[in-house]
Short mmCIF file of C-alpha atoms in Angstrom, two decimals:
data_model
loop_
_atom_site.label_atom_id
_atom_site.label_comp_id
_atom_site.label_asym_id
_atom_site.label_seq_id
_atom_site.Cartn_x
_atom_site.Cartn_y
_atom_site.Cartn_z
CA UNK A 1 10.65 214.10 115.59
CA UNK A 2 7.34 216.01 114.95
CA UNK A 3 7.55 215.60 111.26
CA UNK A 4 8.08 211.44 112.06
CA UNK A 5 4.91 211.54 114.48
CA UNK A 6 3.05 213.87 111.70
CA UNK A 7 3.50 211.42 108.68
CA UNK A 8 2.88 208.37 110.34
CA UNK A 9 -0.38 210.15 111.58
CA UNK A 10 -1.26 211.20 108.32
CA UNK A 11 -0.13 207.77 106.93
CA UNK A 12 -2.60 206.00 109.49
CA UNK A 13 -5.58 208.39 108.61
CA UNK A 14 -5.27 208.44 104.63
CA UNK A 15 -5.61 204.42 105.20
CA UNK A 16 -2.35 203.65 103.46
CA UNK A 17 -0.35 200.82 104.88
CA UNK A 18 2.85 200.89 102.49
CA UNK A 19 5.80 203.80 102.35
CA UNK A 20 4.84 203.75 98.51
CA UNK A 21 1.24 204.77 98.75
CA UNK A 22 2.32 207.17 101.08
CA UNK A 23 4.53 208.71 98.58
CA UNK A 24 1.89 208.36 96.18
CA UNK A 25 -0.66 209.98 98.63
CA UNK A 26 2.26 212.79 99.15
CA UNK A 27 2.74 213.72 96.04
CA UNK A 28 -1.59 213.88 94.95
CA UNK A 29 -1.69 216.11 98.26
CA UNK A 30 1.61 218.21 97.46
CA UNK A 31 -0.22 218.70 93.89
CA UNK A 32 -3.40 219.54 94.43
CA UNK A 33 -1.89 222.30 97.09
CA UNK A 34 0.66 223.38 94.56
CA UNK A 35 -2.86 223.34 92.33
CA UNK A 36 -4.82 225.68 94.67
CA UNK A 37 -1.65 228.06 95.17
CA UNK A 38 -2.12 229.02 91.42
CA UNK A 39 -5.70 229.16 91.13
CA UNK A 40 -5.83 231.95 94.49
CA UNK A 41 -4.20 235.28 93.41
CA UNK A 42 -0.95 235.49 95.55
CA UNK A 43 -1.38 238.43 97.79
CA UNK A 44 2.70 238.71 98.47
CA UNK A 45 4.04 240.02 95.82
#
């Protein structure tokens, strides 16, 4: 139920209004972490 109240949160505050920009908005944020996670050396190895 957390996750529900979480997304609809972050739906609200990224401004998007439909469930396809916030899949869109999603995936941008899931890339650009994904991004940052290759540029930083991983320090668990």
């Amino acid at each position: 139920m957390k996750a529900v109240i979480f997304c609809v949160t972050l739906a609200v505050l990224t401004g998007c209004n439909t469930w396809s920009g916030f899949g869109r908005d999603l995936q941008h944020l899931g890339k650009s972490i994904e991004d940052r996670a290759k540029e930083s050396p991983s320090t668990d190895k």
